[in-house]
């Protein structure tokens, strides 16, 4: 359009109002840009363009996945490989951590934490995640800000126990026990918990980490910041007319969050997209979408470039085009993957594919082979890579988002 008044947006915030605008980004990362033009008659909105600056993200911490019934997947060779050494069982969410070179450090089901030799750490039992391992997100492991050897393990209780243990944090020091690690601070209460869901993303400083939790009474989202000095008081976003916020999931650049909730009676479920400010921990630019029939979000994942969203509900896995900018255009882009079913977890892997879980006792995981492609070209296969001697459950590991991008090449 050449008429009207232009407004350029960078990551959802107003950037400029000149037709010819130069965008300067502060650091390597993923950025979204779109344009609106406003006249006396109407407002036009462009599609959204995603730009990546800097070199490849570091996948090292996510190279090994331990989950379900003795199952593991490994990505260091460039081709997904099933492992056979896992000592863990977990019905739902798990946590895994590897070092920057992709070497396994530890993994957890929220009740125990195992070292790289698949032995429970000396002080690594008796954690207070869900007792039957049935919390959607039993645990997550993230680097402790400012430390090269310490990690934070956060656990969540389950609804089967009325979440009575709440959300707990633990400090793991990998320099102990001959380099195999041990817990030095254990089962510290963070808060009393609302739901079985959490998500984590790096602060804009690239070191501190936000933890996003749905809470109840009143229905709200709390963003807790982990710094070198521990957890800071939360940033709170109240969600009006809702009573059950579920499945918050950050995009890979941690600039957007998708989630669902329901209204009070008559319990109408809907799903929503927000922009996330990683400096302030706040949510903005809410977009609202409806489900078909009685339904809710089971899991969600973004394509590597954050331009395609995949969501699983009772009707299968659905794809949405996030290069569309308005809620109506995104909703109209919906495509249901042929042969898909509801999936409890979906996760992007270092090989650029999205894997899913949900076939209980299955010997396989599902896979979206080319998730940046719209339509059937994304290549969904419900029975993808085999799990070897492991068996699937409603389980995949959870990782921190907001991938770090390098601005130079190390030789």
Short mmCIF file of C-alpha atoms in Angstrom, two decimals:
data_model
loop_
_atom_site.label_atom_id
_atom_site.label_comp_id
_atom_site.label_asym_id
_atom_site.label_seq_id
_atom_site.Cartn_x
_atom_site.Cartn_y
_atom_site.Cartn_z
CA UNK A 1 0.00 0.00 0.00
CA UNK A 2 1.18 3.58 -0.69
CA UNK A 3 -1.67 5.35 1.11
CA UNK A 4 -2.30 6.09 4.74
CA UNK A 5 0.08 6.45 7.65
CA UNK A 6 2.68 3.69 8.06
CA UNK A 7 3.71 2.15 11.39
CA UNK A 8 6.51 -0.39 11.59
CA UNK A 9 6.66 -2.97 14.40
CA UNK A 10 9.72 -4.84 15.67
CA UNK A 11 8.85 -7.80 17.91
CA UNK A 12 5.35 -6.40 18.42
CA UNK A 13 6.49 -2.94 19.56
CA UNK A 14 6.23 0.26 17.51
CA UNK A 15 9.60 0.95 15.86
CA UNK A 16 9.08 3.75 13.34
CA UNK A 17 6.61 5.66 11.16
CA UNK A 18 8.60 6.43 8.00
CA UNK A 19 7.99 4.52 4.79
CA UNK A 20 11.74 3.88 4.47
CA UNK A 21 12.95 2.59 7.84
CA UNK A 22 16.27 1.04 8.82
CA UNK A 23 16.02 -1.59 11.53
CA UNK A 24 18.96 -1.89 13.92
CA UNK A 25 18.88 -4.97 16.18
CA UNK A 26 20.78 -4.89 19.50
CA UNK A 27 22.26 -8.39 19.42
CA UNK A 28 22.20 -11.71 17.53
CA UNK A 29 18.81 -13.43 17.65
CA UNK A 30 15.44 -13.86 15.92
CA UNK A 31 13.34 -10.77 15.18
CA UNK A 32 9.88 -10.27 13.67
CA UNK A 33 8.85 -7.25 11.59
CA UNK A 34 5.48 -6.16 10.21
CA UNK A 35 3.83 -2.99 8.91
CA UNK A 36 0.40 -1.38 9.34
CA UNK A 37 -1.02 1.47 7.29
CA UNK A 38 -3.90 3.52 8.63
CA UNK A 39 -6.18 5.80 6.62
CA UNK A 40 -9.51 7.46 7.35
CA UNK A 41 -11.23 4.37 5.99
CA UNK A 42 -9.36 1.35 7.37
CA UNK A 43 -6.16 -0.19 8.68
CA UNK A 44 -4.16 -2.69 6.63
CA UNK A 45 -1.72 -5.15 8.24
CA UNK A 46 1.12 -6.86 6.39
CA UNK A 47 2.30 -10.40 6.92
CA UNK A 48 5.11 -10.90 9.44
CA UNK A 49 8.73 -11.40 8.37
CA UNK A 50 11.15 -13.24 10.65
CA UNK A 51 14.86 -12.35 10.50
CA UNK A 52 17.70 -14.28 12.17
CA UNK A 53 20.98 -12.46 12.84
CA UNK A 54 24.15 -14.07 14.13
CA UNK A 55 25.38 -17.61 13.73
CA UNK A 56 23.90 -20.96 14.71
CA UNK A 57 22.35 -21.46 18.13
CA UNK A 58 24.16 -23.74 20.55
CA UNK A 59 22.26 -27.03 20.82
CA UNK A 60 24.70 -28.71 23.22
CA UNK A 61 22.47 -28.71 26.34
CA UNK A 62 19.62 -30.40 24.39
CA UNK A 63 21.61 -33.13 22.60
CA UNK A 64 20.36 -35.95 24.86
CA UNK A 65 16.73 -36.63 25.76
CA UNK A 66 15.78 -39.02 28.58
CA UNK A 67 12.09 -39.71 29.09
CA UNK A 68 9.24 -42.24 29.49
CA UNK A 69 10.05 -45.88 30.30
CA UNK A 70 13.83 -46.27 29.92
CA UNK A 71 13.71 -44.30 26.66
CA UNK A 72 16.32 -41.89 25.33
CA UNK A 73 17.14 -40.15 22.07
CA UNK A 74 20.57 -38.74 21.13
CA UNK A 75 21.33 -36.18 18.40
CA UNK A 76 25.10 -35.53 18.52
CA UNK A 77 25.87 -37.44 15.31
CA UNK A 78 23.34 -35.46 13.28
CA UNK A 79 21.08 -38.52 13.01
CA UNK A 80 18.70 -39.36 15.85
CA UNK A 81 19.78 -42.48 17.74
CA UNK A 82 17.92 -44.42 20.42
CA UNK A 83 19.81 -45.20 23.63
CA UNK A 84 19.55 -48.19 25.95
CA UNK A 85 21.18 -47.04 29.20
CA UNK A 86 18.43 -44.97 30.85
CA UNK A 87 17.64 -45.90 34.46
CA UNK A 88 14.50 -43.75 34.60
CA UNK A 89 10.75 -44.24 34.40
CA UNK A 90 8.47 -41.22 34.06
CA UNK A 91 4.82 -41.11 33.04
CA UNK A 92 4.89 -37.46 31.95
CA UNK A 93 7.36 -34.54 31.88
CA UNK A 94 11.11 -35.05 32.42
CA UNK A 95 14.31 -32.98 32.52
CA UNK A 96 17.70 -33.56 30.88
CA UNK A 97 20.89 -31.47 30.86
CA UNK A 98 24.03 -31.84 28.75
CA UNK A 99 27.09 -29.60 28.53
CA UNK A 100 27.93 -27.16 25.74
CA UNK A 101 29.62 -29.96 23.77
CA UNK A 102 26.54 -32.20 23.99
CA UNK A 103 27.94 -34.57 26.63
CA UNK A 104 25.30 -35.85 29.06
CA UNK A 105 25.42 -34.38 32.58
CA UNK A 106 22.23 -35.53 34.33
CA UNK A 107 18.51 -36.24 34.00
CA UNK A 108 15.49 -36.32 36.33
CA UNK A 109 11.88 -37.44 36.67
CA UNK A 110 11.22 -35.03 39.54
CA UNK A 111 11.74 -37.73 42.17
CA UNK A 112 15.40 -38.63 41.52
CA UNK A 113 18.28 -37.16 39.59
CA UNK A 114 20.72 -39.46 37.77
CA UNK A 115 24.29 -38.64 36.72
CA UNK A 116 25.86 -39.47 33.37
CA UNK A 117 26.66 -43.03 34.58
CA UNK A 118 22.91 -43.53 35.17
CA UNK A 119 23.41 -43.64 38.94
CA UNK A 120 21.27 -41.61 41.34
CA UNK A 121 23.38 -38.78 42.79
CA UNK A 122 24.29 -39.26 46.48
CA UNK A 123 21.75 -36.63 47.60
CA UNK A 124 19.61 -37.06 44.50
CA UNK A 125 16.64 -39.06 45.77
CA UNK A 126 13.57 -37.89 47.68
CA UNK A 127 12.77 -34.97 45.38
CA UNK A 128 9.22 -33.62 45.59
CA UNK A 129 7.87 -33.85 42.06
CA UNK A 130 4.65 -35.78 41.45
CA UNK A 131 4.81 -39.11 43.30
CA UNK A 132 3.41 -41.10 40.37
CA UNK A 133 5.43 -38.96 37.86
CA UNK A 134 2.14 -37.69 36.45
CA UNK A 135 2.77 -33.94 36.46
CA UNK A 136 2.73 -32.52 32.91
CA UNK A 137 6.05 -30.86 33.72
CA UNK A 138 7.59 -32.92 36.49
CA UNK A 139 10.92 -31.11 36.27
CA UNK A 140 13.27 -28.84 34.36
CA UNK A 141 17.04 -28.32 34.69
CA UNK A 142 18.64 -24.98 33.75
CA UNK A 143 22.10 -23.45 34.23
CA UNK A 144 22.49 -21.51 37.48
CA UNK A 145 23.17 -17.90 36.41
CA UNK A 146 26.77 -16.84 36.86
CA UNK A 147 28.11 -20.36 37.47
CA UNK A 148 29.92 -22.73 35.12
CA UNK A 149 29.30 -25.83 37.26
CA UNK A 150 25.95 -25.31 39.01
CA UNK A 151 22.41 -25.96 37.79
CA UNK A 152 18.90 -25.37 39.08
CA UNK A 153 16.47 -28.30 39.11
CA UNK A 154 12.83 -27.23 39.54
CA UNK A 155 10.17 -29.84 40.33
CA UNK A 156 6.36 -29.74 40.30
CA UNK A 157 3.86 -31.86 42.18
CA UNK A 158 0.86 -33.51 40.49
CA UNK A 159 -2.91 -33.12 40.71
CA UNK A 160 -3.15 -36.70 42.03
CA UNK A 161 -1.52 -35.30 45.19
CA UNK A 162 -3.52 -32.05 45.02
CA UNK A 163 -0.13 -30.41 44.25
CA UNK A 164 0.48 -30.34 48.00
CA UNK A 165 4.28 -30.29 47.65
CA UNK A 166 4.10 -27.25 45.37
CA UNK A 167 6.97 -26.07 43.19
CA UNK A 168 10.43 -26.76 44.64
CA UNK A 169 13.93 -25.80 43.57
CA UNK A 170 17.24 -27.57 44.03
CA UNK A 171 20.85 -26.59 43.34
CA UNK A 172 23.06 -29.17 41.59
CA UNK A 173 26.85 -28.77 41.58
CA UNK A 174 28.46 -30.81 38.82
CA UNK A 175 31.96 -30.32 40.25
CA UNK A 176 31.12 -32.61 43.19
CA UNK A 177 31.35 -36.40 43.44
CA UNK A 178 34.32 -36.64 41.11
CA UNK A 179 32.61 -34.56 38.42
CA UNK A 180 29.42 -36.61 38.48
CA UNK A 181 27.52 -34.00 40.48
CA UNK A 182 25.37 -33.82 43.56
CA UNK A 183 22.57 -31.72 45.06
CA UNK A 184 23.78 -29.09 47.52
CA UNK A 185 20.44 -27.34 48.26
CA UNK A 186 17.31 -29.46 48.19
CA UNK A 187 13.51 -29.22 48.01
CA UNK A 188 13.25 -25.48 48.65
CA UNK A 189 9.67 -24.20 48.29
CA UNK A 190 9.23 -21.61 45.53
CA UNK A 191 5.44 -21.37 45.65
CA UNK A 192 2.37 -23.49 46.40
CA UNK A 193 1.61 -24.19 42.72
CA UNK A 194 -1.55 -23.81 40.70
CA UNK A 195 -1.29 -26.19 37.75
CA UNK A 196 1.08 -28.90 36.48
CA UNK A 197 2.62 -26.63 33.84
CA UNK A 198 5.65 -24.37 33.60
CA UNK A 199 7.94 -22.90 30.96
CA UNK A 200 11.37 -21.27 31.11
CA UNK A 201 13.17 -18.67 28.98
CA UNK A 202 16.38 -16.66 29.18
CA UNK A 203 16.25 -13.05 30.31
CA UNK A 204 17.35 -10.55 27.66
CA UNK A 205 20.71 -10.34 29.43
CA UNK A 206 21.37 -13.92 28.28
CA UNK A 207 22.21 -15.17 31.78
CA UNK A 208 19.22 -14.95 34.13
CA UNK A 209 16.21 -17.18 33.51
CA UNK A 210 12.46 -16.57 33.68
CA UNK A 211 10.13 -19.31 34.92
CA UNK A 212 6.49 -18.90 33.86
CA UNK A 213 3.81 -20.54 36.04
CA UNK A 214 -0.02 -20.54 35.74
CA UNK A 215 -1.60 -19.78 39.13
CA UNK A 216 -5.16 -19.71 40.44
CA UNK A 217 -7.36 -17.56 42.68
CA UNK A 218 -7.05 -15.17 40.96
CA UNK A 219 -6.21 -16.76 37.64
CA UNK A 220 -2.84 -15.34 36.63
CA UNK A 221 0.60 -15.96 35.17
CA UNK A 222 3.63 -15.47 37.38
CA UNK A 223 7.10 -14.91 35.89
CA UNK A 224 9.82 -15.69 38.46
CA UNK A 225 13.36 -14.58 37.61
CA UNK A 226 16.29 -16.77 38.65
CA UNK A 227 19.49 -14.73 39.10
CA UNK A 228 22.88 -15.56 40.59
CA UNK A 229 21.33 -14.59 43.95
CA UNK A 230 18.34 -16.93 43.60
CA UNK A 231 14.68 -16.37 42.72
CA UNK A 232 13.28 -12.84 42.70
CA UNK A 233 9.64 -11.85 43.45
CA UNK A 234 7.35 -12.62 40.49
CA UNK A 235 6.03 -10.37 37.76
CA UNK A 236 2.26 -11.02 37.71
CA UNK A 237 -0.12 -10.89 34.75
CA UNK A 238 -3.79 -11.35 35.73
CA UNK A 239 -5.90 -13.18 33.12
CA UNK A 240 -9.52 -11.95 33.38
CA UNK A 241 -12.45 -14.33 32.84
CA UNK A 242 -10.37 -17.50 33.12
CA UNK A 243 -9.99 -20.23 35.71
CA UNK A 244 -7.71 -22.87 34.21
CA UNK A 245 -4.57 -21.66 32.37
CA UNK A 246 -2.75 -24.57 30.72
CA UNK A 247 0.36 -25.46 28.71
CA UNK A 248 2.31 -22.19 28.39
CA UNK A 249 4.98 -22.71 25.71
CA UNK A 250 7.67 -20.21 24.67
CA UNK A 251 8.78 -19.78 21.09
CA UNK A 252 12.44 -20.61 20.49
CA UNK A 253 13.49 -16.97 20.58
CA UNK A 254 11.29 -16.60 23.71
CA UNK A 255 9.53 -13.62 22.14
CA UNK A 256 6.10 -15.24 22.04
CA UNK A 257 4.10 -17.50 24.35
CA UNK A 258 1.16 -19.72 23.46
CA UNK A 259 -1.26 -21.13 26.05
CA UNK A 260 -4.92 -21.98 26.57
CA UNK A 261 -7.50 -21.37 29.27
CA UNK A 262 -11.18 -21.77 29.94
CA UNK A 263 -13.79 -19.35 31.21
CA UNK A 264 -15.76 -19.94 34.42
CA UNK A 265 -19.00 -21.84 33.79
CA UNK A 266 -19.96 -22.75 31.07
CA UNK A 267 -16.21 -23.57 30.70
CA UNK A 268 -15.44 -22.35 27.19
CA UNK A 269 -11.87 -23.19 26.17
CA UNK A 270 -9.77 -20.93 23.96
CA UNK A 271 -6.10 -20.52 23.03
CA UNK A 272 -3.98 -17.39 22.97
CA UNK A 273 -0.74 -15.89 21.69
CA UNK A 274 1.21 -13.18 23.52
CA UNK A 275 4.40 -11.26 22.91
CA UNK A 276 6.89 -11.74 25.77
CA UNK A 277 9.28 -9.04 26.98
CA UNK A 278 12.35 -10.95 28.17
CA UNK A 279 13.74 -7.86 29.90
CA UNK A 280 10.66 -7.14 32.02
CA UNK A 281 8.89 -10.53 32.18
CA UNK A 282 5.65 -9.03 30.89
CA UNK A 283 3.09 -10.19 28.32
CA UNK A 284 1.43 -8.01 25.68
CA UNK A 285 -0.35 -7.96 22.28
CA UNK A 286 -2.79 -10.75 23.16
CA UNK A 287 -4.35 -12.62 20.22
CA UNK A 288 -7.38 -14.84 20.93
CA UNK A 289 -8.50 -18.00 19.12
CA UNK A 290 -11.30 -20.51 19.50
CA UNK A 291 -11.32 -24.29 19.63
CA UNK A 292 -13.79 -26.48 17.75
CA UNK A 293 -16.25 -28.08 20.18
CA UNK A 294 -15.25 -29.19 23.69
CA UNK A 295 -11.50 -29.11 23.41
CA UNK A 296 -8.27 -27.78 24.89
CA UNK A 297 -4.57 -27.54 24.16
CA UNK A 298 -2.60 -30.72 24.90
CA UNK A 299 0.79 -29.49 23.67
CA UNK A 300 2.35 -26.90 21.39
CA UNK A 301 5.62 -26.31 19.56
CA UNK A 302 7.11 -23.78 17.13
CA UNK A 303 9.10 -24.41 13.96
CA UNK A 304 12.83 -23.57 14.17
CA UNK A 305 12.23 -20.06 12.76
CA UNK A 306 9.17 -19.47 15.01
CA UNK A 307 7.01 -18.82 11.92
CA UNK A 308 4.87 -21.98 12.14
CA UNK A 309 2.97 -23.10 15.22
CA UNK A 310 1.91 -26.69 15.89
CA UNK A 311 -0.81 -27.42 18.45
CA UNK A 312 -2.28 -30.71 19.56
CA UNK A 313 -5.83 -31.09 20.87
CA UNK A 314 -8.40 -33.88 20.94
CA UNK A 315 -8.75 -33.67 17.14
CA UNK A 316 -5.08 -34.13 16.27
CA UNK A 317 -2.13 -31.85 15.50
CA UNK A 318 -2.92 -28.54 13.82
CA UNK A 319 -0.55 -26.19 12.01
CA UNK A 320 -0.86 -22.38 12.00
CA UNK A 321 1.00 -19.85 9.83
CA UNK A 322 2.49 -17.17 12.10
CA UNK A 323 3.71 -15.08 9.17
CA UNK A 324 0.07 -13.99 9.23
CA UNK A 325 -0.23 -11.08 11.63
CA UNK A 326 -3.88 -10.82 12.64
CA UNK A 327 -5.79 -13.38 14.71
CA UNK A 328 -8.33 -13.95 11.93
CA UNK A 329 -5.62 -14.65 9.34
CA UNK A 330 -3.75 -17.02 11.67
CA UNK A 331 -6.98 -18.87 12.48
CA UNK A 332 -7.80 -19.16 8.76
CA UNK A 333 -4.41 -20.76 8.07
CA UNK A 334 -5.21 -23.82 10.22
CA UNK A 335 -4.18 -27.15 8.68
CA UNK A 336 -4.69 -30.49 10.42
CA UNK A 337 -1.85 -32.95 9.88
CA UNK A 338 -3.17 -36.12 8.21
CA UNK A 339 -2.92 -39.19 10.43
CA UNK A 340 -2.23 -37.18 13.59
CA UNK A 341 -3.71 -37.76 17.02
CA UNK A 342 -3.62 -35.81 20.27
CA UNK A 343 -0.09 -35.61 21.69
CA UNK A 344 0.87 -34.81 25.28
CA UNK A 345 4.24 -33.32 24.36
CA UNK A 346 5.89 -31.97 21.20
CA UNK A 347 9.51 -30.80 21.14
CA UNK A 348 11.90 -29.38 18.53
CA UNK A 349 15.18 -31.33 18.43
CA UNK A 350 18.71 -30.33 17.39
CA UNK A 351 18.16 -32.04 14.03
CA UNK A 352 15.49 -29.47 13.14
CA UNK A 353 12.59 -31.91 13.46
CA UNK A 354 9.70 -31.85 15.94
CA UNK A 355 9.11 -35.08 17.86
CA UNK A 356 5.93 -35.98 19.73
CA UNK A 357 4.86 -38.42 22.42
CA UNK A 358 1.49 -39.83 23.33
CA UNK A 359 1.53 -43.45 22.18
CA UNK A 360 1.61 -45.20 25.57
CA UNK A 361 4.05 -48.15 25.55
CA UNK A 362 4.86 -47.37 21.93
CA UNK A 363 8.22 -48.35 20.47
CA UNK A 364 8.24 -45.19 18.33
CA UNK A 365 7.87 -41.42 18.55
CA UNK A 366 6.05 -39.33 15.98
CA UNK A 367 7.96 -36.77 13.93
CA UNK A 368 7.30 -33.63 11.87
CA UNK A 369 10.20 -33.87 9.45
CA UNK A 370 10.22 -30.38 7.89
CA UNK A 371 8.27 -28.19 10.35
CA UNK A 372 8.92 -24.92 8.49
CA UNK A 373 6.92 -26.19 5.50
CA UNK A 374 3.22 -25.36 5.44
CA UNK A 375 0.60 -27.99 4.70
CA UNK A 376 1.28 -31.67 4.13
CA UNK A 377 4.83 -30.77 3.06
CA UNK A 378 5.80 -30.67 6.74
CA UNK A 379 6.04 -34.46 6.46
CA UNK A 380 4.30 -35.78 9.57
CA UNK A 381 4.89 -39.46 10.43
CA UNK A 382 3.02 -40.87 13.43
CA UNK A 383 5.39 -43.82 13.82
CA UNK A 384 8.78 -42.22 13.40
CA UNK A 385 12.14 -43.15 14.91
CA UNK A 386 12.20 -46.32 17.06
CA UNK A 387 12.98 -46.15 20.78
CA UNK A 388 14.98 -49.36 20.88
CA UNK A 389 14.47 -51.07 24.25
CA UNK A 390 12.63 -48.01 25.66
CA UNK A 391 8.90 -47.45 25.59
CA UNK A 392 6.94 -44.25 25.16
CA UNK A 393 4.56 -42.64 27.62
CA UNK A 394 3.09 -39.12 27.82
CA UNK A 395 6.62 -37.84 28.19
CA UNK A 396 9.36 -35.66 26.69
CA UNK A 397 11.99 -33.47 28.41
CA UNK A 398 11.47 -29.74 28.96
CA UNK A 399 14.21 -27.19 28.10
CA UNK A 400 14.79 -23.48 28.60
CA UNK A 401 14.00 -21.29 25.59
CA UNK A 402 15.50 -18.09 24.25
CA UNK A 403 18.42 -19.78 22.52
CA UNK A 404 21.71 -17.98 22.63
CA UNK A 405 23.02 -16.93 19.20
CA UNK A 406 26.68 -16.30 18.56
CA UNK A 407 27.69 -13.03 16.89
CA UNK A 408 31.05 -14.28 15.66
CA UNK A 409 32.67 -17.50 14.57
CA UNK A 410 35.18 -19.15 16.90
CA UNK A 411 38.05 -20.84 15.03
#
